[in-house]
mmCIF file with all atom_site columns, C-alpha atoms in Angstrom:
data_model
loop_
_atom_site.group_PDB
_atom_site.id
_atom_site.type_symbol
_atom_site.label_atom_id
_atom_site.label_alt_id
_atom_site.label_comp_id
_atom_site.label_asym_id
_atom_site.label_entity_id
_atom_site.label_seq_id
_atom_site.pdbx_PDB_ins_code
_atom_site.Cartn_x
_atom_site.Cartn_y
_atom_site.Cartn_z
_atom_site.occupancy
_atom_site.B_iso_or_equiv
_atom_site.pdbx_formal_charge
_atom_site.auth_seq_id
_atom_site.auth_comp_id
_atom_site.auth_asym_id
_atom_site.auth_atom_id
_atom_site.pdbx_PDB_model_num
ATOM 1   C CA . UNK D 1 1   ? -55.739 103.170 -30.600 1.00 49.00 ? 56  UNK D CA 1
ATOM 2   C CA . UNK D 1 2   ? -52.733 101.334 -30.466 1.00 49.00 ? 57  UNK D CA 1
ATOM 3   C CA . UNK D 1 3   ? -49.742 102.168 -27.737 1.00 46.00 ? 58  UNK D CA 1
ATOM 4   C CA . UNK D 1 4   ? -47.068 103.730 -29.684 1.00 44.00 ? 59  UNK D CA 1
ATOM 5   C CA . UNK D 1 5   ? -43.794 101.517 -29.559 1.00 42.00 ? 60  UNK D CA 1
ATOM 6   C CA . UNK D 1 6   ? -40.139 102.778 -29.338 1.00 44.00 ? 61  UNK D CA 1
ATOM 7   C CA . UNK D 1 7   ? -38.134 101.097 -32.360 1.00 46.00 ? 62  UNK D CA 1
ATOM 8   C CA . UNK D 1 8   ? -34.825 99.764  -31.606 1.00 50.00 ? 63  UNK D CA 1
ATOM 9   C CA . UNK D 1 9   ? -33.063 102.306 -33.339 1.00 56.00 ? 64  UNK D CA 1
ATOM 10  C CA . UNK D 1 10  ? -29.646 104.323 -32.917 1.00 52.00 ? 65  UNK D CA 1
ATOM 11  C CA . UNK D 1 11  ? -30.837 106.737 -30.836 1.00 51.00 ? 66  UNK D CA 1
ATOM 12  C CA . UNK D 1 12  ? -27.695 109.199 -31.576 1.00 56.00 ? 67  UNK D CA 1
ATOM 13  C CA . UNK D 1 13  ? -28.550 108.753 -35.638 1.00 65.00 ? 68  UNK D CA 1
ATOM 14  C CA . UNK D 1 14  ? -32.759 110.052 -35.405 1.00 78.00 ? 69  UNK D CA 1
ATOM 15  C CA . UNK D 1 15  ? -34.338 112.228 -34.365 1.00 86.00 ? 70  UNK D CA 1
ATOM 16  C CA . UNK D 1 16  ? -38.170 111.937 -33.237 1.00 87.00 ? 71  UNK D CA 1
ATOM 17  C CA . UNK D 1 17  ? -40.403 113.903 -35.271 1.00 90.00 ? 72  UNK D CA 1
ATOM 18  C CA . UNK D 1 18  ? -43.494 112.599 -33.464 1.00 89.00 ? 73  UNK D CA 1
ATOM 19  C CA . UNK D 1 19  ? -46.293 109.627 -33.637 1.00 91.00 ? 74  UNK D CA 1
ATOM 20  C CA . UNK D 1 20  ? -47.081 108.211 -37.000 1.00 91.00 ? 75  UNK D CA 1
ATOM 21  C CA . UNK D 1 21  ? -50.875 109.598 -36.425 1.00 90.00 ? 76  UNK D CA 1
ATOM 22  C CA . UNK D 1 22  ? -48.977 113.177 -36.615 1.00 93.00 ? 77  UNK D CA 1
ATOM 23  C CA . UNK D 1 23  ? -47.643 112.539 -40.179 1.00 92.00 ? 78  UNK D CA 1
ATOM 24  C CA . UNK D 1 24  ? -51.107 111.135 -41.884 1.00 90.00 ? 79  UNK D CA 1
ATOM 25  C CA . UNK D 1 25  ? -50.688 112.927 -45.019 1.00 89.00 ? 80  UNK D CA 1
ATOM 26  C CA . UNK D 1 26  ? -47.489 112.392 -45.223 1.00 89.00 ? 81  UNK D CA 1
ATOM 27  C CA . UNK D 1 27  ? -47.612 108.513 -44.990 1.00 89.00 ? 82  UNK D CA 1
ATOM 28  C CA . UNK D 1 28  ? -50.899 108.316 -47.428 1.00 87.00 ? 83  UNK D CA 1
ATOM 29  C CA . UNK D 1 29  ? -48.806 110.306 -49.971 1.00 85.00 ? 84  UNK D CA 1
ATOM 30  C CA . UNK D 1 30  ? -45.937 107.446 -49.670 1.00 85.00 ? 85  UNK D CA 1
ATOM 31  C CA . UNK D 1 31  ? -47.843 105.009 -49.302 1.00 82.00 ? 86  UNK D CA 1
ATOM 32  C CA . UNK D 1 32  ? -49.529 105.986 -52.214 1.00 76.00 ? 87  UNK D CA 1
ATOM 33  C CA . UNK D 1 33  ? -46.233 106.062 -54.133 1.00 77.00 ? 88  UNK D CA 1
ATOM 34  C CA . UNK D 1 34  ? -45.422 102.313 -53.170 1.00 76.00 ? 89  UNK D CA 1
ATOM 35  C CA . UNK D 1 35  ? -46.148 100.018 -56.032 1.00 68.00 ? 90  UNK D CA 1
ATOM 36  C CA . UNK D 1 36  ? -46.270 97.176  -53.468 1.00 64.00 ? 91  UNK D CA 1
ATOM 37  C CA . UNK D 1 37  ? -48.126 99.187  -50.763 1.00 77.00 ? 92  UNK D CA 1
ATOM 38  C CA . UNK D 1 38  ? -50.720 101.627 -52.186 1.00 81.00 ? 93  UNK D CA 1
ATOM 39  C CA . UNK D 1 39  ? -53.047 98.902  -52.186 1.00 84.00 ? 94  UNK D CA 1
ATOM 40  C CA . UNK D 1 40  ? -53.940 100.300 -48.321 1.00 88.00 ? 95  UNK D CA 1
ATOM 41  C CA . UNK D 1 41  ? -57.391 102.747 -47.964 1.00 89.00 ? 96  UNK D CA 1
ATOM 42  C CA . UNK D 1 42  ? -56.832 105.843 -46.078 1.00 89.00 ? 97  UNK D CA 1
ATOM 43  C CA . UNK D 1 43  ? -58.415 104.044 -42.629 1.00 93.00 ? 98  UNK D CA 1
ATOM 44  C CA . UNK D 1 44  ? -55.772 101.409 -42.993 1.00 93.00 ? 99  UNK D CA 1
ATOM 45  C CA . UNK D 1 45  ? -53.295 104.251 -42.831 1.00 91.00 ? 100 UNK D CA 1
ATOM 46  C CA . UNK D 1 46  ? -54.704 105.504 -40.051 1.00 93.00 ? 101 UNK D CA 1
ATOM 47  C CA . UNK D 1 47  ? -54.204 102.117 -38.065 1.00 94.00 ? 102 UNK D CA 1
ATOM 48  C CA . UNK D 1 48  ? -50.754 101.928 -39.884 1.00 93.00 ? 103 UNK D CA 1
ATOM 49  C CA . UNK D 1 49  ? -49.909 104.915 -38.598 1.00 93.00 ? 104 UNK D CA 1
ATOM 50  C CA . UNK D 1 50  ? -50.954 104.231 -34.686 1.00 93.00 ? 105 UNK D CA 1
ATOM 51  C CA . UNK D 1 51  ? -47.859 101.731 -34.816 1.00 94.00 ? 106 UNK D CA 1
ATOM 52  C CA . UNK D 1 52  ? -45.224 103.944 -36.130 1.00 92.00 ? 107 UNK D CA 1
ATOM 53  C CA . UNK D 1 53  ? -42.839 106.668 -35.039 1.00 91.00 ? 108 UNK D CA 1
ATOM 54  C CA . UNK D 1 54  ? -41.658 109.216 -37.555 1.00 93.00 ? 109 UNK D CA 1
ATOM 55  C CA . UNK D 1 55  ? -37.887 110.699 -37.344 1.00 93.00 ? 110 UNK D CA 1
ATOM 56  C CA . UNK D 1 56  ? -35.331 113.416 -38.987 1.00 94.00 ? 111 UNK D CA 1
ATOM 57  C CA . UNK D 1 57  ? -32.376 111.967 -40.284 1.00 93.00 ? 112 UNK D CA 1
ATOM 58  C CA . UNK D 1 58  ? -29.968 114.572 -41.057 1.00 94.00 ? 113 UNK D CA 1
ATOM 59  C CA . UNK D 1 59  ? -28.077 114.058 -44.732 1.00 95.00 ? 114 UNK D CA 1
ATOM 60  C CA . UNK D 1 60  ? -24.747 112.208 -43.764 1.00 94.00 ? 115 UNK D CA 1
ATOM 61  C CA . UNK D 1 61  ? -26.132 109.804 -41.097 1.00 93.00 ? 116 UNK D CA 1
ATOM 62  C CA . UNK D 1 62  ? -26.315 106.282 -41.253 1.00 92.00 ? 117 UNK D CA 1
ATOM 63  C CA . UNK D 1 63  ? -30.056 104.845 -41.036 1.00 92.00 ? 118 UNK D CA 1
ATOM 64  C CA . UNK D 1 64  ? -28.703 101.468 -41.242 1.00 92.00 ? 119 UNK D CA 1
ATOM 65  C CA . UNK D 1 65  ? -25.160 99.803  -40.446 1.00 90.00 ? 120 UNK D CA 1
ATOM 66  C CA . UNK D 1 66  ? -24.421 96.455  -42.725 1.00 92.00 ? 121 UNK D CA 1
ATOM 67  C CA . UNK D 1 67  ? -24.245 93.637  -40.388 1.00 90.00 ? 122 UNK D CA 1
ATOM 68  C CA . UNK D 1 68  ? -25.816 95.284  -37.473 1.00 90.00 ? 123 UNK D CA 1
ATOM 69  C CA . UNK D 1 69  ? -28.905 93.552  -36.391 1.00 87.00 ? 124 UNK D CA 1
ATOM 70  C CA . UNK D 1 70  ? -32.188 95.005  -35.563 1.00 86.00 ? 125 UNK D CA 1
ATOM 71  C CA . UNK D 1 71  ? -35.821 94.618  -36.219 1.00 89.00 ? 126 UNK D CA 1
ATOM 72  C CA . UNK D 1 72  ? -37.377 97.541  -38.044 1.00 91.00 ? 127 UNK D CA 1
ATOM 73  C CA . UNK D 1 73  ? -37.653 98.580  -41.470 1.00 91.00 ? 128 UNK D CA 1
ATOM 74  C CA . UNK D 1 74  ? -38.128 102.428 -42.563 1.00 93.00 ? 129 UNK D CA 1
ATOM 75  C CA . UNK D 1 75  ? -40.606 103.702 -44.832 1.00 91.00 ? 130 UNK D CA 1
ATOM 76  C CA . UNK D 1 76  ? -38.639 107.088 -46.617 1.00 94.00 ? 131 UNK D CA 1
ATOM 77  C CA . UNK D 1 77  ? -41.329 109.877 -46.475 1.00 94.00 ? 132 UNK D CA 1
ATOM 78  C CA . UNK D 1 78  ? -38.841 112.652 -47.514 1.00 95.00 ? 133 UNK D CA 1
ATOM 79  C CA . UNK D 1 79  ? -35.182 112.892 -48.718 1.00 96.00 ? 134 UNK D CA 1
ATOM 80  C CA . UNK D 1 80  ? -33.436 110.385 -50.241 1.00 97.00 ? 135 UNK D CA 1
ATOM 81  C CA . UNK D 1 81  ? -31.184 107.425 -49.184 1.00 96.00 ? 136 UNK D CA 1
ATOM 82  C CA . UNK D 1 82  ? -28.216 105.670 -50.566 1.00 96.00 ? 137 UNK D CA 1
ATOM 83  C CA . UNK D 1 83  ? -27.571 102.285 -50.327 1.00 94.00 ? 138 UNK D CA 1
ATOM 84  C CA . UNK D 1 84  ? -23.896 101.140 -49.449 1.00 94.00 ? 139 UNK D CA 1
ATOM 85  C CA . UNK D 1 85  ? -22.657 97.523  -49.541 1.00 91.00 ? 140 UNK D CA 1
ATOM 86  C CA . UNK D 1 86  ? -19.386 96.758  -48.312 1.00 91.00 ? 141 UNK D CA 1
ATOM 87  C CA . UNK D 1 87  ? -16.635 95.067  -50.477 1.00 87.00 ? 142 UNK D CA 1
ATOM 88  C CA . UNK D 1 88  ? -13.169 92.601  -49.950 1.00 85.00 ? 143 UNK D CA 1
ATOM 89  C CA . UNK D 1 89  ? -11.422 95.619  -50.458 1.00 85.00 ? 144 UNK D CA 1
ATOM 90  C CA . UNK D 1 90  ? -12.625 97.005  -47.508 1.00 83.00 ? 145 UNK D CA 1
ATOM 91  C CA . UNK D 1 91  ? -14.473 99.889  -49.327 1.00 87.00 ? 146 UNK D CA 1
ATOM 92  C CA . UNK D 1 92  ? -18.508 100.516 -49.218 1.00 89.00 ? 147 UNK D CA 1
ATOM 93  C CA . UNK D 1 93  ? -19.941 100.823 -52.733 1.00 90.00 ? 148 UNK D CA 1
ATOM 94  C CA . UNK D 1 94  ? -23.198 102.686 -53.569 1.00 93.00 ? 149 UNK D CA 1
ATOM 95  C CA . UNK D 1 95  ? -25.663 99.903  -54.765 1.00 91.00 ? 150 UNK D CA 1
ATOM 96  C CA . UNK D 1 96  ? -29.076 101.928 -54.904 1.00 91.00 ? 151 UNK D CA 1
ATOM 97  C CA . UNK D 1 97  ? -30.494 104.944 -54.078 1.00 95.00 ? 152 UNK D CA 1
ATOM 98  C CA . UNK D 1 98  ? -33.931 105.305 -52.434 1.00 92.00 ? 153 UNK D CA 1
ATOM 99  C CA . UNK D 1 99  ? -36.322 107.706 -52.600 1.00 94.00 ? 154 UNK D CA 1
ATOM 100 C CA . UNK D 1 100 ? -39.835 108.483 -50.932 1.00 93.00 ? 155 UNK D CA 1
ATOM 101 C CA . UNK D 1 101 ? -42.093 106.009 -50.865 1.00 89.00 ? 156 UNK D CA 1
ATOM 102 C CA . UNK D 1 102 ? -39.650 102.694 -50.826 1.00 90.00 ? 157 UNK D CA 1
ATOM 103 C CA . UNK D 1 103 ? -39.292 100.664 -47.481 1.00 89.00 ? 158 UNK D CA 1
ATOM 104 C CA . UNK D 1 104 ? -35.660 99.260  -46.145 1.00 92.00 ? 159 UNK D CA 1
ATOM 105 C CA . UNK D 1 105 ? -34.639 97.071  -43.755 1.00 90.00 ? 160 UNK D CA 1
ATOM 106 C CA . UNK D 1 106 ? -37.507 94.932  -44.318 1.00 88.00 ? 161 UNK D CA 1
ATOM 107 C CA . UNK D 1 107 ? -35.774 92.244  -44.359 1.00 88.00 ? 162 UNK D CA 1
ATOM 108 C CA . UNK D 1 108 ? -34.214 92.364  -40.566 1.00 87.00 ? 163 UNK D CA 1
ATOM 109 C CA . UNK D 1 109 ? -38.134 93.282  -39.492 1.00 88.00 ? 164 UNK D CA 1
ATOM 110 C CA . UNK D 1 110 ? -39.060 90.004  -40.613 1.00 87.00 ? 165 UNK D CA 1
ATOM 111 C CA . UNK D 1 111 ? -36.536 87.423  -40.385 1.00 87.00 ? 166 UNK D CA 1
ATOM 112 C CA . UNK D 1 112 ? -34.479 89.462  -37.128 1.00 85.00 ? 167 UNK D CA 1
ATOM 113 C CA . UNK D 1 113 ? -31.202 88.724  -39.028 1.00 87.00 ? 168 UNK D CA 1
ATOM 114 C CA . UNK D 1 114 ? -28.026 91.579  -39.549 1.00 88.00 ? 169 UNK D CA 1
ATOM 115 C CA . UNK D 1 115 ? -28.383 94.560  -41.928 1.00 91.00 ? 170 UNK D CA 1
ATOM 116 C CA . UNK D 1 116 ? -27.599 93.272  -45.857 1.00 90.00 ? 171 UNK D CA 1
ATOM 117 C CA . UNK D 1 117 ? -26.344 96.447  -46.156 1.00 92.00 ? 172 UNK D CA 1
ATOM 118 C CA . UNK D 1 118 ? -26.108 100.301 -44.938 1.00 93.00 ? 173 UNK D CA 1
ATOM 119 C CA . UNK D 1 119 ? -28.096 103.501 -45.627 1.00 94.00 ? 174 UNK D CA 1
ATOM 120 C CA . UNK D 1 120 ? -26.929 106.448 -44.884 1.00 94.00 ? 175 UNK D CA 1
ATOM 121 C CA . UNK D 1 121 ? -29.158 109.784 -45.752 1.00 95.00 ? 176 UNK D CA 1
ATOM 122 C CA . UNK D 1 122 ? -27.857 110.889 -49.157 1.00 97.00 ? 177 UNK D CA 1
ATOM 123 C CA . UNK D 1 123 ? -30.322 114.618 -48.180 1.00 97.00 ? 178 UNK D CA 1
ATOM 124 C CA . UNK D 1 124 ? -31.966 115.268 -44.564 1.00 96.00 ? 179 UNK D CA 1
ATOM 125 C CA . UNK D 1 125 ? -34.673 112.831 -44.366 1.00 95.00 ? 180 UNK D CA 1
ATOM 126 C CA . UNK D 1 126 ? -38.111 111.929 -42.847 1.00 95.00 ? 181 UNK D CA 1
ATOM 127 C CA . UNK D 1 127 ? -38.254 108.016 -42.175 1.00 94.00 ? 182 UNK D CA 1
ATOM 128 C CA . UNK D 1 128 ? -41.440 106.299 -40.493 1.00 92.00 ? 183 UNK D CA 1
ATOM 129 C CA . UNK D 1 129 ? -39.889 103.177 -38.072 1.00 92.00 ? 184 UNK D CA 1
ATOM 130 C CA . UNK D 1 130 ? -42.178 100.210 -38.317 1.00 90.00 ? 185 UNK D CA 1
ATOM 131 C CA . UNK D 1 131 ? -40.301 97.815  -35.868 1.00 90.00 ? 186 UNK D CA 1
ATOM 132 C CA . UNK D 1 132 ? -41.188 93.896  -35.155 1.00 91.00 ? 187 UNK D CA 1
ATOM 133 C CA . UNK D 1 133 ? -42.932 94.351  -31.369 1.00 91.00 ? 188 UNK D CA 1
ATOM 134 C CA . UNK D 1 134 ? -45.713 96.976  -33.501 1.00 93.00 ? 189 UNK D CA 1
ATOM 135 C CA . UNK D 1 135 ? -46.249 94.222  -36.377 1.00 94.00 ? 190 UNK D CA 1
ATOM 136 C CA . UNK D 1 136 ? -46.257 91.855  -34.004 1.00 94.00 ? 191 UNK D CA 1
ATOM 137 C CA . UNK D 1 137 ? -48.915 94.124  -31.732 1.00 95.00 ? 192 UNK D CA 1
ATOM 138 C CA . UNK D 1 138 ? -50.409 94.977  -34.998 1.00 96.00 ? 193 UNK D CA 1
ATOM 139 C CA . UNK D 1 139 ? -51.225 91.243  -35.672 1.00 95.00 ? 194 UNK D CA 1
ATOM 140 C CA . UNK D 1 140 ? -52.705 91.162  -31.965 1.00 96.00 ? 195 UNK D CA 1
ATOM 141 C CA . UNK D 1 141 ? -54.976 93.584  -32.087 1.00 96.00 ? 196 UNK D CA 1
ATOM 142 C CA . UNK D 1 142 ? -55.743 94.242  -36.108 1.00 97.00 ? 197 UNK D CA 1
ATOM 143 C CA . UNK D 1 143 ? -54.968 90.439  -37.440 1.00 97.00 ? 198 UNK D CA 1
ATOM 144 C CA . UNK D 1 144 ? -56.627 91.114  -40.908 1.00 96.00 ? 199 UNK D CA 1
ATOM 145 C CA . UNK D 1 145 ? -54.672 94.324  -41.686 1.00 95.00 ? 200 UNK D CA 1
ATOM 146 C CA . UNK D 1 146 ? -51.649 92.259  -39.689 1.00 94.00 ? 201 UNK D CA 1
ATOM 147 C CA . UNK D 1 147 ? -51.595 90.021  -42.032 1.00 94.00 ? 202 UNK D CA 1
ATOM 148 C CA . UNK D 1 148 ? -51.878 91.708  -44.642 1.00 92.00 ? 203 UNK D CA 1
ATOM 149 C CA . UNK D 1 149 ? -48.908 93.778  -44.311 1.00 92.00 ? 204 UNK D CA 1
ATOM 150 C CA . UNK D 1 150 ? -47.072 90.604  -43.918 1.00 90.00 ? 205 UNK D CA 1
ATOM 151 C CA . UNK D 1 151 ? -48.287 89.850  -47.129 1.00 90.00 ? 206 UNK D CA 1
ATOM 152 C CA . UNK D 1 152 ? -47.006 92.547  -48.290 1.00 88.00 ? 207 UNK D CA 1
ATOM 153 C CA . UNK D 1 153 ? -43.747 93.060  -46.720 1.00 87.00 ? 208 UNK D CA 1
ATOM 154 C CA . UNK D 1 154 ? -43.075 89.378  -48.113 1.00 86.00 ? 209 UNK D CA 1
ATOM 155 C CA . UNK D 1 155 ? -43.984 90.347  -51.523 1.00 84.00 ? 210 UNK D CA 1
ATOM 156 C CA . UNK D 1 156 ? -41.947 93.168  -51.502 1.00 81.00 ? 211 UNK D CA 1
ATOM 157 C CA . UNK D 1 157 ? -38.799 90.869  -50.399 1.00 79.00 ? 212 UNK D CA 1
ATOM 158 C CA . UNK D 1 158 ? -39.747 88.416  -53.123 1.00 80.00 ? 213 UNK D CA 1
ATOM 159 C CA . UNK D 1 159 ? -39.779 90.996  -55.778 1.00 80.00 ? 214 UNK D CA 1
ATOM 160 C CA . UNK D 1 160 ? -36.691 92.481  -54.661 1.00 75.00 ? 215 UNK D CA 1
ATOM 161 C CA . UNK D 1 161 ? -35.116 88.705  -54.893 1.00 77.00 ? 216 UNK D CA 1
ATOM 162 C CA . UNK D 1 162 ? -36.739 88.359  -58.293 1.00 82.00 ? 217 UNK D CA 1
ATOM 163 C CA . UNK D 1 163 ? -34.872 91.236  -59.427 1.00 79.00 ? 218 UNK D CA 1
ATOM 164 C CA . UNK D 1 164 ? -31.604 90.050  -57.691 1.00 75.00 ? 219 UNK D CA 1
ATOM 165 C CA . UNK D 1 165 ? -31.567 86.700  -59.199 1.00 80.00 ? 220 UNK D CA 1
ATOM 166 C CA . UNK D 1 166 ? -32.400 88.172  -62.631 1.00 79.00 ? 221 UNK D CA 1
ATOM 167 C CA . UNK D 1 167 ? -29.513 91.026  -62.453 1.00 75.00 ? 222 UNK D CA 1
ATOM 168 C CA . UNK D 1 168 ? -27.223 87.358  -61.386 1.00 75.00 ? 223 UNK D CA 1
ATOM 169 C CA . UNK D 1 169 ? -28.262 85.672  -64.211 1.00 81.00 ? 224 UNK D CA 1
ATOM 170 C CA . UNK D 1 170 ? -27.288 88.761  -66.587 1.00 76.00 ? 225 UNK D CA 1
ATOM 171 C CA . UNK D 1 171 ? -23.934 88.664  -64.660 1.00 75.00 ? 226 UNK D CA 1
ATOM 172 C CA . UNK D 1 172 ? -22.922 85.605  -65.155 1.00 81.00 ? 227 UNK D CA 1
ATOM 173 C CA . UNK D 1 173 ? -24.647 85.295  -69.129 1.00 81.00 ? 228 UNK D CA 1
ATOM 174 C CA . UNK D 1 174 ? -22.389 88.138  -69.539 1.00 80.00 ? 229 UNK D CA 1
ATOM 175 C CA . UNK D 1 175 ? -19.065 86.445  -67.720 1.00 77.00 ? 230 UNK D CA 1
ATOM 176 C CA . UNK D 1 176 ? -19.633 83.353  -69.567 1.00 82.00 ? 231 UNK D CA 1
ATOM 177 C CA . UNK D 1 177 ? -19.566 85.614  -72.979 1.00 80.00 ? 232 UNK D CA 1
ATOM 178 C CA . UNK D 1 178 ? -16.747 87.418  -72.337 1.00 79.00 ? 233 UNK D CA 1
ATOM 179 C CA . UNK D 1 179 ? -14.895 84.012  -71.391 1.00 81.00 ? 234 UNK D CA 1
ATOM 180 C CA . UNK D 1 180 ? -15.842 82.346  -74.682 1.00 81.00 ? 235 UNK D CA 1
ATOM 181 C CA . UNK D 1 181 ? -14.692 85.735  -76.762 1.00 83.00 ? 236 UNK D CA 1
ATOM 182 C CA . UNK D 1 182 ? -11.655 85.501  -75.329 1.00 82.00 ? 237 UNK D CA 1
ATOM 183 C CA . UNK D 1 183 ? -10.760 81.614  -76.122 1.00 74.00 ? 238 UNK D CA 1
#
């Protein structure tokens, strides 16, 4: 059994719920929910689990601050999330809402880089912290499933730039329409 590891996290924003191994059901549920995840078996989980610590987010409170960096992504387990994504104007937009089952900050867990954006619990919420020093520990001392969740953390950033680019190509498709309607 793996040594649980404290996240970096805000500690003023969570509150621990306990170890991952405490919320089994919970986490097979979501990660039975996750197109990009539910590929895991049960004793995966388990493992999965050992490296994780699961916290209450109360609705208001910001998960994740745009620009801030830190190395852990959350996996939402309960409660839903919106996504906020600052503007020129000096306003935060909503860009997404997420809901059980869907990992952020997955990015900053791999590549160690500032938040993208913010999250802020749009309902109280239950979030499982997966944080670099476990995958890293993970890799250590479980290197197939390791690297397997790197495979599919990446996947999951791919598809998530897939999607980007293809919502940017509409964009501009549609800007370049608009430009030639009014000539």
């Amino acid at each position: 059994m793996a040594t649980p590891i404290q996240p970096t996290i805000p500690p003023n924003d969570y509150q621990l719920a306990g170890a991952g191994g405490e919320f089994l059901s919970e986490l097979r549920g979501q990660f039975g929910e996750s197109p990009l995840l539910r590929m895991f078996d049960d004793a995966a989980i388990e493992i999965l689990a050992d490296y994780m610590q699961v916290y209450r987010v109360p609705a208001g409170k910001t998960l994740l601050r745009e620009g801030e960096k830190s190395d852990f992504a959350l996996l939402i387990l309960s409660g839903a999330v919106n996504v906020m994504k600052s503007h020129a104007d000096g306003g935060q937009h909503q860009i997404a809402t997420v809901l059980p089952g869907r990992l952020i900050g997955e990015m900053s867990l791999i590549d160690g880089e500032p938040r993208f954006a913010s999250c802020v619990a749009a309902t109280n919420a239950l979030v499982a912290v997966l944080a670099r020093r476990s995958v890293l520990a993970l890799l250590d001392e479980h290197p197939k499933l390791g690297s397997l969740l790197l495979m599919r953390l990446t996947a999951l950033v791919s598809n998530r730039l897939r999607q980007t680019s293809a919502k940017l190509v509409d964009l501009m498709a549609s800007a370049q329409a608009d430009k030639a309607a009014a000539h």
